[in-house]
């Protein structure tokens, strides 16, 4: 549709759906990206944009020049963003002019035209990093002035009016902003970034355009645009701005789309008697089906604002088209429904995509039972979620405070937590201490810790039947010291009150163990060879999983996350089975360790549990072959590390408490120790390949 802004505004004022569709579709992409730059927070940007559209549509009759709709909307977006930022910091945007020589100010600099500039050859990650580096060098006021002036092409006079300051203040902020960009660009060049000999301001403008195009190509802006449209029209209905006669203004067709039905325009006309706002809201009901063409999916009014009677609402995951419903009703065997990649947002709590759910499965709970999680486990998950997202793909990093705590977008974090727990980080449950968790507004501050591992998860298959879903996935932990371990996991999900699925249990997928046990029944013999020892240790692992008497781990506090490895601790030629129950210890994962060995009797190989349970962060294989080394303590402040020895004496395992080796992380002794004494290679209890050694 190519009708132009003047015609689109005329149509919208007349209640025609084409008008609203054109106005939204031709502006939301750029306005959303700019809102992101204003707010530096996805959810805050979405809130700003939806409020801006509601204001714009309600005041459309005040627009004097329809061709200026985009710029007019841009001012509304900027003003809404400014108000949101002021709520966080009331002293922002006060009319205090920065001292600068206005003689060196020019309203347009010669090199700010980006159309003739070269294409930038940066990766997606490099572009994101450079945008953040440059944008973060500006104050809130400078950033808004530069974006409004150079991106939105809003005049200095209008910027001053929008921000509530003088024109000289705007000029001063633009001038200082350019200087700050120049300083930051010089720093980046010293770090080795290639800046293509561009002046800092044109570089930023090109980077912004490049990042916006990348986001459009990957569909993230379109997806957010769809969600914003939902919120806009839902709010209008809930606030009573949509006239009662228009709530039924669309009906579902056989292909799952919505079309306006007879009487809709008459209802909108009736609403006109109550004033322009009600008229607009009523007409928007008619226009919704065209407005929300985002990402190729057409959403009718029933999808956007729900059914008229909230008690009759069906869960979102049950909104299937008629063809699908008919096929499922004919499925007499009631077979599970396979989850397609595009289905996840409609099915999963928090509207998580498949990629986002894999992020949670990687960095969330390693095991989950009906008992839930402890506070220390929540803290570990918080750290893993934030530290693993170094590029800010999922959670926006907001810098550090005076106590060197990290700041992150708490709304994004809570969205991920909702998929496996009711626990949310709020000001009501934080510590309010200088170094503990502290929630303020939309930010959570907490003490930093950098995990010495990388986590990932890959969903292999997912399906649901009625109110239960099962997701099989591969969990990988890649540790610098311990190497890479791979575990097959199973997550079970159940529908919550809103009809979407939430994780209720996470466990190791033990089908491998079960199958192996079945295949090896009656294979043990009296020779004491490797195969019989392996079979005995398989029985130990199964007893541990079953929580059989004599196989408890008392330090770990009920953990069901077990890992193991084999090592000949006393040099007698028989490898011991060392099993660790994983549990959180402050900001790290620790192991509650027990050791099992083999006794060769008249009836063959038998397992024997050794006394001497102990806890450790990391174990190493000593080069002298005597026992194990354990990381006994590590200072997060100085990096000082103490290594003690664990020895096996008869039927007892003893952990020494006098350090045999000490070093500072990163020094020569550290490197020499790790080169000579490799970290153990833990394997998940569901992976029996470690018993073949």
XYZ file of C-alpha atoms in Angstrom:
693
model
C 0.000 0.000 0.000
C 1.519 3.340 -1.081
C -0.952 6.068 -0.229
C 1.306 8.580 1.548
C 0.986 10.151 4.978
C -1.589 12.776 3.991
C -4.006 10.204 2.620
C -3.268 7.784 5.485
C -4.115 10.419 8.101
C -7.301 11.315 6.219
C -8.323 7.655 6.077
C -7.533 7.133 9.758
C -9.599 10.168 10.753
C -12.426 8.727 8.673
C -12.137 5.390 10.468
C -10.619 3.484 7.544
C -8.340 0.608 8.449
C -5.886 1.386 5.634
C -4.960 4.657 7.311
C -3.932 3.168 10.656
C -2.161 0.316 8.904
C -0.043 2.671 6.805
C 0.834 4.948 9.726
C 1.957 2.059 11.910
C 3.736 -0.077 9.313
C 5.739 2.845 7.927
C 7.003 4.153 11.248
C 7.272 1.492 13.952
C 10.581 -0.039 12.801
C 12.623 3.178 12.967
C 10.795 4.510 16.026
C 11.334 1.284 17.939
C 15.056 1.245 17.165
C 15.362 4.869 18.285
C 13.421 4.095 21.471
C 15.991 1.368 22.130
C 18.778 3.910 21.850
C 16.940 6.395 24.052
C 16.238 3.861 26.799
C 19.046 1.276 26.312
C 16.560 -1.320 27.535
C 14.242 -3.456 25.403
C 11.225 -3.590 27.704
C 11.482 0.118 28.509
C 11.673 0.879 24.766
C 8.556 -1.201 24.132
C 6.700 0.643 26.894
C 7.760 3.998 25.467
C 6.687 3.125 21.942
C 3.292 1.734 22.840
C 2.552 4.819 24.975
C 3.677 7.043 22.112
C 1.351 5.376 19.588
C -1.596 5.583 21.955
C -0.927 9.307 22.388
C -0.404 9.861 18.669
C -3.582 8.050 17.599
C -5.605 9.860 20.262
C -4.336 13.286 19.088
C -4.263 12.643 15.358
C -6.740 15.465 14.691
C -4.230 17.975 16.125
C -1.613 17.185 13.488
C -1.460 20.263 11.250
C 0.741 18.823 8.485
C -0.046 15.126 7.818
C 3.110 14.739 5.716
C 5.021 15.506 8.901
C 3.492 12.514 10.736
C 6.766 10.624 11.152
C 8.626 13.623 12.626
C 5.604 14.486 14.784
C 5.498 10.918 16.088
C 9.264 11.086 16.627
C 8.788 14.053 18.962
C 6.110 12.157 20.859
C 8.434 9.140 21.192
C 11.281 11.371 22.377
C 9.058 13.177 24.870
C 7.719 9.868 26.205
C 11.275 8.544 26.543
C 12.376 11.721 28.302
C 9.521 11.413 30.809
C 10.435 7.784 31.474
C 14.083 8.688 32.071
C 13.145 11.569 34.346
C 11.135 9.167 36.512
C 14.375 7.292 37.155
C 16.464 10.429 37.658
C 14.507 13.662 38.298
C 17.529 15.917 37.776
C 17.877 14.884 34.137
C 17.009 17.400 31.422
C 16.972 20.355 33.773
C 17.784 23.570 31.949
C 21.354 23.913 33.164
C 23.565 24.866 30.249
C 26.930 23.177 30.006
C 29.672 25.783 29.732
C 30.975 25.829 26.210
C 32.061 28.366 23.669
C 29.040 28.640 21.403
C 31.226 30.195 18.733
C 32.570 26.763 17.858
C 29.055 25.345 17.459
C 27.625 24.662 14.028
C 24.138 23.321 13.500
C 25.284 20.939 10.782
C 28.769 19.594 10.432
C 30.128 18.906 6.996
C 30.664 15.194 7.441
C 27.371 14.165 9.059
C 25.866 12.991 5.762
C 26.160 9.195 5.887
C 24.732 8.413 2.447
C 28.094 8.862 0.743
C 30.110 7.056 3.380
C 31.634 3.596 2.833
C 29.979 0.363 3.939
C 31.258 -0.824 7.306
C 32.747 -4.301 7.420
C 32.013 -5.207 11.017
C 30.509 -8.388 12.387
C 27.155 -8.209 14.162
C 28.929 -8.443 17.522
C 31.501 -5.768 16.615
C 28.759 -3.406 15.475
C 26.806 -3.947 18.686
C 29.948 -3.369 20.781
C 30.893 -0.171 18.966
C 27.352 1.210 19.166
C 27.268 0.573 22.895
C 30.746 2.024 23.434
C 29.925 5.226 21.573
C 26.387 5.640 22.901
C 27.554 5.025 26.480
C 30.088 7.844 26.154
C 27.171 10.297 26.001
C 25.077 11.557 28.873
C 21.326 10.902 28.731
C 20.736 14.490 27.608
C 23.474 14.438 24.961
C 22.295 11.117 23.585
C 18.712 12.279 23.131
C 19.753 15.557 21.535
C 22.079 13.855 19.046
C 19.528 11.189 18.088
C 16.696 13.692 17.717
C 18.805 16.151 15.724
C 20.850 13.844 13.483
C 18.527 10.826 13.126
C 15.032 12.278 13.447
C 16.029 15.613 11.864
C 14.097 17.513 14.528
C 14.967 21.197 14.709
C 16.813 22.659 17.671
C 13.767 24.748 18.493
C 11.510 21.675 18.609
C 14.100 19.676 20.585
C 14.234 22.461 23.155
C 10.444 22.450 23.387
C 10.309 18.664 23.722
C 13.012 18.486 26.400
C 11.852 21.604 28.226
C 15.093 23.532 27.940
C 16.532 26.480 26.051
C 17.863 26.282 22.504
C 21.347 27.204 23.750
C 21.213 24.225 26.117
C 20.391 21.947 23.183
C 23.300 23.402 21.183
C 25.618 22.942 24.144
C 24.588 19.291 24.567
C 25.074 18.616 20.869
C 28.514 20.188 20.976
C 29.665 18.340 24.076
C 28.178 15.126 22.735
C 30.304 15.371 19.583
C 33.394 16.012 21.689
C 32.675 12.989 23.878
C 32.229 10.843 20.767
C 35.592 12.032 19.479
C 37.296 11.153 22.771
C 35.703 7.695 22.807
C 36.636 7.075 19.155
C 40.276 7.871 19.948
C 40.164 5.369 22.829
C 38.684 2.703 20.557
C 41.384 3.260 17.946
C 44.026 2.722 20.616
C 42.313 -0.582 21.450
C 42.769 -1.676 17.838
C 39.340 -0.990 16.350
C 39.348 -0.015 12.692
C 37.222 3.117 12.356
C 37.635 3.633 8.589
C 39.034 7.162 9.063
C 35.504 8.409 9.645
C 34.683 11.309 11.913
C 33.102 10.024 15.152
C 29.597 11.350 14.567
C 29.172 9.933 11.018
C 30.680 6.694 12.317
C 28.010 6.470 15.009
C 25.261 7.260 12.519
C 26.516 4.566 10.142
C 26.800 2.053 12.976
C 23.250 2.797 14.077
C 21.961 2.273 10.557
C 23.966 -0.949 10.221
C 22.672 -2.339 13.522
C 19.092 -1.402 12.667
C 19.375 -3.177 9.310
C 20.797 -6.257 11.042
C 17.923 -6.323 13.501
C 15.449 -5.966 10.647
C 17.130 -8.805 8.764
C 16.930 -11.131 11.757
C 13.300 -10.148 12.405
C 13.715 -8.983 16.007
C 12.296 -5.503 15.345
C 9.312 -6.938 13.482
C 8.619 -9.323 16.343
C 8.692 -6.506 18.891
C 6.515 -4.399 16.621
C 3.900 -7.136 16.670
C 4.009 -7.306 20.469
C 3.792 -3.519 20.799
C 0.724 -3.469 18.562
C -0.898 -6.081 20.786
C -0.254 -3.950 23.862
C -1.491 -0.731 22.241
C -4.887 -2.080 21.288
C -5.249 -4.236 24.380
C -4.712 -1.185 26.596
C -7.249 0.805 24.641
C -9.884 -1.832 25.181
C -9.067 -2.350 28.854
C -9.152 1.381 29.545
C -12.624 1.649 28.023
C -11.463 3.742 25.092
C -12.941 1.197 22.682
C -16.699 1.618 22.471
C -18.783 -1.423 23.510
C -20.333 -1.626 20.103
C -16.989 -2.244 18.488
C -15.728 -5.133 20.604
C -17.265 -7.573 18.245
C -16.037 -5.763 15.197
C -14.198 -8.727 13.773
C -14.831 -12.398 13.395
C -12.545 -15.330 12.668
C -12.571 -16.767 9.190
C -11.880 -20.337 8.236
C -8.213 -19.626 7.593
C -7.561 -18.290 11.074
C -7.553 -14.594 10.039
C -10.026 -11.919 11.101
C -12.174 -9.693 8.976
C -14.427 -6.721 9.873
C -18.090 -7.686 10.143
C -21.210 -5.747 9.368
C -22.007 -2.950 11.795
C -18.442 -2.210 12.793
C -18.258 1.153 11.072
C -21.692 2.029 12.388
C -20.418 1.331 15.895
C -17.412 3.527 15.262
C -19.723 6.240 14.022
C -21.786 5.983 17.189
C -18.623 6.297 19.249
C -17.787 9.507 17.388
C -20.471 11.285 19.377
C -18.389 10.878 22.525
C -15.366 12.728 21.111
C -12.337 12.123 18.942
C -10.506 9.797 21.348
C -13.403 7.389 21.544
C -13.890 7.651 17.803
C -10.260 6.820 17.138
C -10.290 3.921 19.552
C -13.443 2.565 17.991
C -12.029 2.837 14.503
C -8.797 1.227 15.623
C -10.801 -1.910 16.373
C -11.663 -2.066 12.685
C -8.098 -1.282 11.681
C -6.316 -3.831 13.842
C -6.312 -6.585 11.257
C -4.286 -4.466 8.868
C -2.148 -2.692 11.445
C -0.678 -5.879 12.821
C 0.831 -7.416 9.743
C 4.230 -8.065 11.286
C 6.657 -10.794 10.359
C 4.171 -12.195 7.839
C 1.563 -13.133 10.475
C -1.840 -11.431 10.448
C -3.446 -10.926 13.848
C -7.130 -10.189 14.161
C -8.803 -8.325 16.997
C -9.578 -11.560 18.857
C -5.861 -12.375 19.009
C -4.887 -8.855 20.069
C -7.341 -7.961 22.788
C -8.860 -11.347 23.651
C -12.450 -12.434 23.969
C -15.096 -10.063 25.291
C -15.772 -12.270 28.310
C -12.484 -12.898 30.115
C -13.968 -15.958 31.848
C -14.424 -17.613 28.481
C -10.810 -17.137 27.459
C -8.927 -20.192 26.334
C -5.193 -20.482 27.028
C -3.061 -18.877 24.348
C -1.534 -22.222 23.483
C -4.954 -23.518 22.476
C -5.347 -20.935 19.709
C -4.920 -23.265 16.770
C -6.557 -22.742 13.392
C -9.617 -24.808 12.533
C -7.732 -27.152 10.283
C -5.363 -28.081 13.090
C -8.225 -28.567 15.545
C -10.000 -30.896 13.119
C -6.852 -32.932 12.572
C -6.293 -33.291 16.310
C -9.896 -34.317 16.926
C -9.450 -37.093 14.395
C -6.332 -38.335 16.154
C -7.883 -41.277 17.955
C -4.550 -42.404 19.366
C -4.096 -39.054 21.188
C -0.471 -38.811 20.082
C 1.803 -36.038 21.426
C 2.017 -32.867 19.347
C 5.511 -32.058 18.136
C 6.613 -28.514 18.954
C 7.870 -26.569 15.939
C 10.419 -23.771 16.310
C 7.793 -21.130 15.599
C 5.466 -22.541 18.278
C 7.609 -21.780 21.328
C 6.513 -18.174 22.028
C 2.863 -19.227 22.040
C 3.514 -22.260 24.248
C 6.225 -21.326 26.749
C 5.779 -19.146 29.843
C 7.199 -15.682 29.250
C 6.649 -16.134 25.493
C 10.193 -17.434 25.168
C 11.494 -18.322 21.733
C 13.295 -21.626 21.230
C 16.618 -19.807 21.366
C 15.661 -18.092 24.636
C 14.441 -21.355 26.160
C 17.739 -23.046 25.274
C 19.483 -20.137 26.989
C 17.474 -20.843 30.162
C 18.059 -24.602 29.948
C 21.798 -23.933 29.676
C 22.106 -21.349 32.441
C 19.097 -22.118 34.632
C 18.582 -25.031 37.035
C 20.727 -28.091 36.335
C 18.257 -30.204 38.305
C 14.732 -29.229 39.357
C 12.389 -31.141 41.654
C 9.100 -30.459 43.411
C 11.123 -29.059 46.335
C 12.104 -26.069 44.221
C 15.362 -24.144 44.547
C 17.300 -22.558 47.393
C 18.335 -18.901 47.633
C 21.930 -19.836 46.809
C 20.748 -21.655 43.683
C 18.799 -18.578 42.593
C 21.984 -16.547 43.039
C 24.030 -18.996 40.955
C 21.421 -18.946 38.185
C 21.335 -15.133 38.260
C 25.099 -15.012 37.765
C 25.113 -17.679 35.043
C 22.301 -15.994 33.092
C 23.984 -12.595 33.134
C 27.627 -13.634 32.796
C 26.855 -15.953 29.869
C 25.183 -13.139 27.916
C 28.305 -11.092 27.242
C 26.856 -9.519 24.099
C 23.650 -8.392 25.777
C 21.516 -10.494 23.446
C 19.051 -11.442 26.172
C 19.702 -9.202 29.180
C 20.844 -5.577 28.989
C 23.994 -4.787 30.982
C 23.688 -1.407 32.708
C 27.201 -0.858 34.059
C 28.662 -0.920 37.565
C 27.960 1.059 40.714
C 30.274 2.556 43.342
C 30.563 -0.851 45.041
C 31.620 -2.533 41.782
C 28.374 -4.435 41.529
C 26.982 -5.355 38.142
C 23.727 -3.805 36.996
C 21.310 -5.691 34.735
C 17.761 -5.304 33.438
C 15.731 -6.995 36.180
C 12.593 -7.315 34.036
C 14.437 -9.403 31.469
C 15.911 -11.588 34.224
C 12.518 -12.116 35.866
C 11.021 -13.036 32.501
C 13.483 -15.920 32.222
C 12.939 -16.959 35.850
C 9.162 -17.208 35.300
C 9.633 -20.237 33.077
C 10.797 -22.385 36.013
C 9.793 -20.620 39.260
C 7.448 -18.113 40.879
C 10.461 -16.392 42.427
C 11.070 -12.868 41.143
C 13.775 -10.364 42.061
C 12.056 -7.315 43.566
C 12.751 -4.490 45.982
C 10.734 -6.429 48.572
C 13.100 -9.415 48.704
C 16.507 -7.851 48.036
C 19.190 -7.363 50.675
C 19.644 -3.579 50.380
C 23.231 -4.058 51.546
C 26.294 -2.508 49.933
C 27.391 -5.787 48.350
C 24.265 -7.916 48.189
C 21.474 -8.029 45.632
C 19.777 -4.656 45.351
C 16.808 -3.947 43.091
C 16.165 -0.335 42.191
C 13.578 0.561 39.557
C 14.340 -1.613 36.521
C 17.883 -2.578 37.583
C 19.260 -5.312 39.805
C 22.739 -4.789 41.258
C 24.742 -7.726 42.577
C 28.323 -8.678 43.374
C 30.193 -9.807 40.270
C 31.609 -13.268 39.716
C 32.936 -14.697 36.474
C 32.168 -18.419 36.060
C 35.121 -20.427 34.805
C 32.974 -22.337 32.346
C 30.704 -21.964 29.355
C 27.239 -23.498 29.300
C 25.012 -24.367 26.370
C 21.908 -26.393 25.657
C 20.431 -27.700 22.428
C 16.868 -28.988 22.257
C 16.706 -32.271 20.351
C 12.940 -32.756 20.464
C 9.889 -31.394 22.268
C 6.274 -32.511 22.317
C 3.188 -32.043 24.441
C -0.004 -33.925 25.195
C -2.861 -32.164 26.971
C -1.307 -30.331 29.921
C 2.210 -31.789 29.911
C 5.215 -31.167 27.688
C 8.530 -33.004 27.581
C 11.701 -31.470 26.193
C 14.811 -33.558 25.529
C 18.018 -31.582 25.218
C 21.784 -31.879 25.284
C 23.494 -29.912 28.050
C 27.179 -29.017 27.606
C 29.492 -27.612 30.247
C 32.864 -26.502 28.926
C 35.260 -25.673 31.746
C 38.763 -24.286 31.337
C 40.049 -26.540 34.091
C 37.727 -29.542 33.849
C 37.221 -29.816 30.109
C 33.929 -30.411 28.321
C 31.131 -32.625 29.622
C 27.946 -33.490 27.746
C 24.737 -34.640 29.406
C 21.398 -35.705 27.994
C 18.667 -33.901 29.942
C 14.890 -34.120 30.199
C 12.701 -31.173 31.204
C 9.051 -31.747 32.049
C 6.670 -28.803 31.753
C 3.072 -28.303 32.822
C 0.511 -25.676 31.931
C 0.216 -22.721 34.285
C -2.927 -20.719 34.943
C -2.461 -18.651 31.790
C -2.305 -21.816 29.675
C 1.387 -21.661 28.880
C 3.926 -24.296 29.832
C 6.305 -23.908 32.780
C 9.203 -26.202 33.730
C 8.415 -28.307 36.818
C 11.249 -30.860 36.750
C 14.689 -31.156 35.173
C 16.566 -34.424 35.405
C 19.199 -36.445 33.626
C 17.782 -38.478 30.780
C 18.601 -41.903 32.246
C 17.390 -43.962 29.310
C 21.053 -44.520 28.390
C 21.762 -46.086 31.774
C 18.595 -48.157 31.669
C 19.354 -49.452 28.211
C 22.947 -50.243 29.139
C 21.909 -52.086 32.283
C 19.481 -54.185 30.266
C 22.078 -54.948 27.648
C 24.654 -56.005 30.249
C 22.515 -58.171 32.498
C 24.422 -61.253 33.683
C 27.664 -60.129 32.026
C 29.641 -59.918 35.272
C 32.111 -62.710 35.928
C 34.694 -63.718 38.487
C 37.772 -62.685 36.549
C 37.943 -59.150 37.830
C 38.560 -57.773 34.319
C 37.625 -54.315 33.065
C 34.158 -55.309 31.835
C 33.082 -56.721 35.204
C 34.464 -53.698 37.086
C 32.614 -51.400 34.703
C 29.395 -53.315 35.326
C 29.860 -53.040 39.098
C 30.396 -49.284 38.873
C 27.285 -48.979 36.707
C 25.390 -50.541 39.575
C 26.904 -47.964 41.953
C 25.780 -45.089 39.742
C 22.284 -46.521 39.521
C 22.103 -46.928 43.315
C 23.185 -43.299 43.708
C 20.447 -42.141 41.354
C 17.901 -44.236 43.249
C 19.062 -42.771 46.593
C 19.604 -46.283 47.930
C 20.726 -46.596 51.573
C 24.485 -46.267 51.891
C 24.791 -44.077 48.790
C 23.726 -40.717 50.277
C 25.623 -37.427 49.842
C 25.118 -35.496 53.072
C 27.026 -32.288 52.276
C 25.213 -31.445 49.029
C 21.847 -31.073 50.739
C 19.680 -33.243 48.519
C 21.288 -32.507 45.148
C 20.362 -34.879 42.353
C 23.004 -33.588 39.959
C 25.823 -36.163 39.916
C 29.080 -36.388 37.988
C 31.925 -38.910 38.136
C 35.359 -39.952 36.869
C 37.790 -42.859 37.347
C 41.263 -42.594 38.879
C 43.690 -45.032 40.488
C 44.221 -43.110 43.700
C 46.588 -45.538 45.499
C 48.522 -47.082 42.610
C 47.231 -50.650 43.069
C 46.130 -50.965 39.452
C 42.390 -50.655 40.193
C 40.735 -47.394 39.321
C 38.484 -45.884 41.950
C 35.092 -44.407 41.085
C 34.935 -40.803 42.320
C 31.394 -39.366 42.353
C 30.488 -35.745 43.060
C 27.053 -34.339 43.897
C 26.977 -30.824 42.456
C 25.734 -28.051 44.742
C 26.089 -24.233 44.838
C 28.714 -22.783 47.148
C 28.450 -18.978 47.243
C 28.782 -18.015 43.563
C 30.459 -21.264 42.470
C 29.386 -24.837 41.884
C 31.039 -27.256 44.309
C 31.188 -31.060 44.587
C 30.240 -33.245 47.534
C 32.666 -36.126 46.850
C 32.502 -39.817 47.729
C 34.911 -42.530 46.569
C 34.105 -46.147 45.668
C 36.578 -48.919 44.951
C 36.534 -52.602 43.953
C 37.090 -55.600 46.184
C 37.945 -58.829 44.389
C 36.339 -61.701 46.297
C 35.502 -65.317 45.609
C 32.241 -64.246 44.003
C 33.937 -61.710 41.741
C 34.209 -57.922 41.766
C 32.211 -56.057 44.393
C 31.840 -52.321 45.036
C 32.984 -50.845 48.325
C 32.178 -47.342 49.550
C 35.091 -45.629 51.296
C 34.571 -43.400 54.298
C 35.680 -39.787 54.143
C 33.117 -37.627 52.313
C 34.465 -34.159 51.496
C 33.617 -30.996 49.533
C 35.714 -29.344 46.846
C 35.515 -26.808 44.053
C 37.894 -28.559 41.675
C 40.019 -31.732 41.634
C 43.270 -32.403 39.785
C 45.258 -35.565 38.924
C 48.673 -35.291 40.654
C 51.661 -35.917 38.431
C 53.169 -38.181 41.137
C 50.133 -40.493 41.050
C 49.368 -40.159 44.769
C 45.681 -39.464 45.457
C 44.142 -36.242 44.156
C 44.759 -32.534 44.428
C 41.881 -30.314 45.544
C 41.409 -26.579 45.167
C 41.016 -25.826 48.854
C 40.546 -22.060 48.742
C 40.699 -19.164 46.302
C 40.567 -15.464 47.079
C 38.357 -13.558 44.643
C 40.152 -10.372 45.667
C 43.832 -11.346 45.394
C 43.619 -14.503 43.274
C 45.627 -16.456 45.880
C 44.926 -20.180 45.458
C 45.734 -23.026 47.883
C 45.996 -26.652 46.726
C 45.686 -29.527 49.212
C 46.022 -33.293 48.681
C 43.384 -35.999 49.050
C 44.791 -39.439 49.856
C 43.412 -42.948 50.134
C 44.504 -44.983 53.167
C 42.884 -48.420 53.290
C 39.118 -47.930 53.445
C 39.340 -44.208 54.204
C 39.767 -41.104 52.078
C 41.413 -38.163 53.817
C 41.486 -34.557 52.677
C 44.493 -32.616 53.942
C 44.009 -29.071 55.179
C 47.600 -27.856 54.945
C 48.278 -26.458 51.458
C 50.993 -28.290 49.537
C 51.004 -25.721 46.746
C 50.016 -22.048 46.701
C 50.074 -19.543 43.857
C 48.487 -16.384 42.519
C 46.151 -16.947 39.584
C 47.946 -16.201 36.336
C 51.508 -16.329 37.673
C 54.224 -18.794 36.660
C 53.472 -21.287 39.435
C 49.819 -21.326 38.416
C 50.668 -22.205 34.814
C 53.252 -24.798 35.865
C 50.780 -26.465 38.229
C 48.019 -26.769 35.630
C 50.459 -28.020 32.995
C 51.684 -30.831 35.266
C 48.469 -31.701 37.115
C 45.457 -31.779 34.770
C 41.985 -31.053 36.065
C 39.760 -34.115 36.257
C 37.303 -34.711 33.420
C 33.938 -35.061 35.121
C 31.188 -36.892 33.253
C 27.482 -36.769 33.887
C 26.078 -39.812 35.633
C 23.896 -40.388 32.562
C 26.977 -40.753 30.344
C 28.516 -44.193 30.946
C 31.343 -43.860 28.452
C 33.655 -42.883 31.305
C 33.402 -46.436 32.668
C 35.064 -47.868 29.562
C 38.510 -46.568 30.553
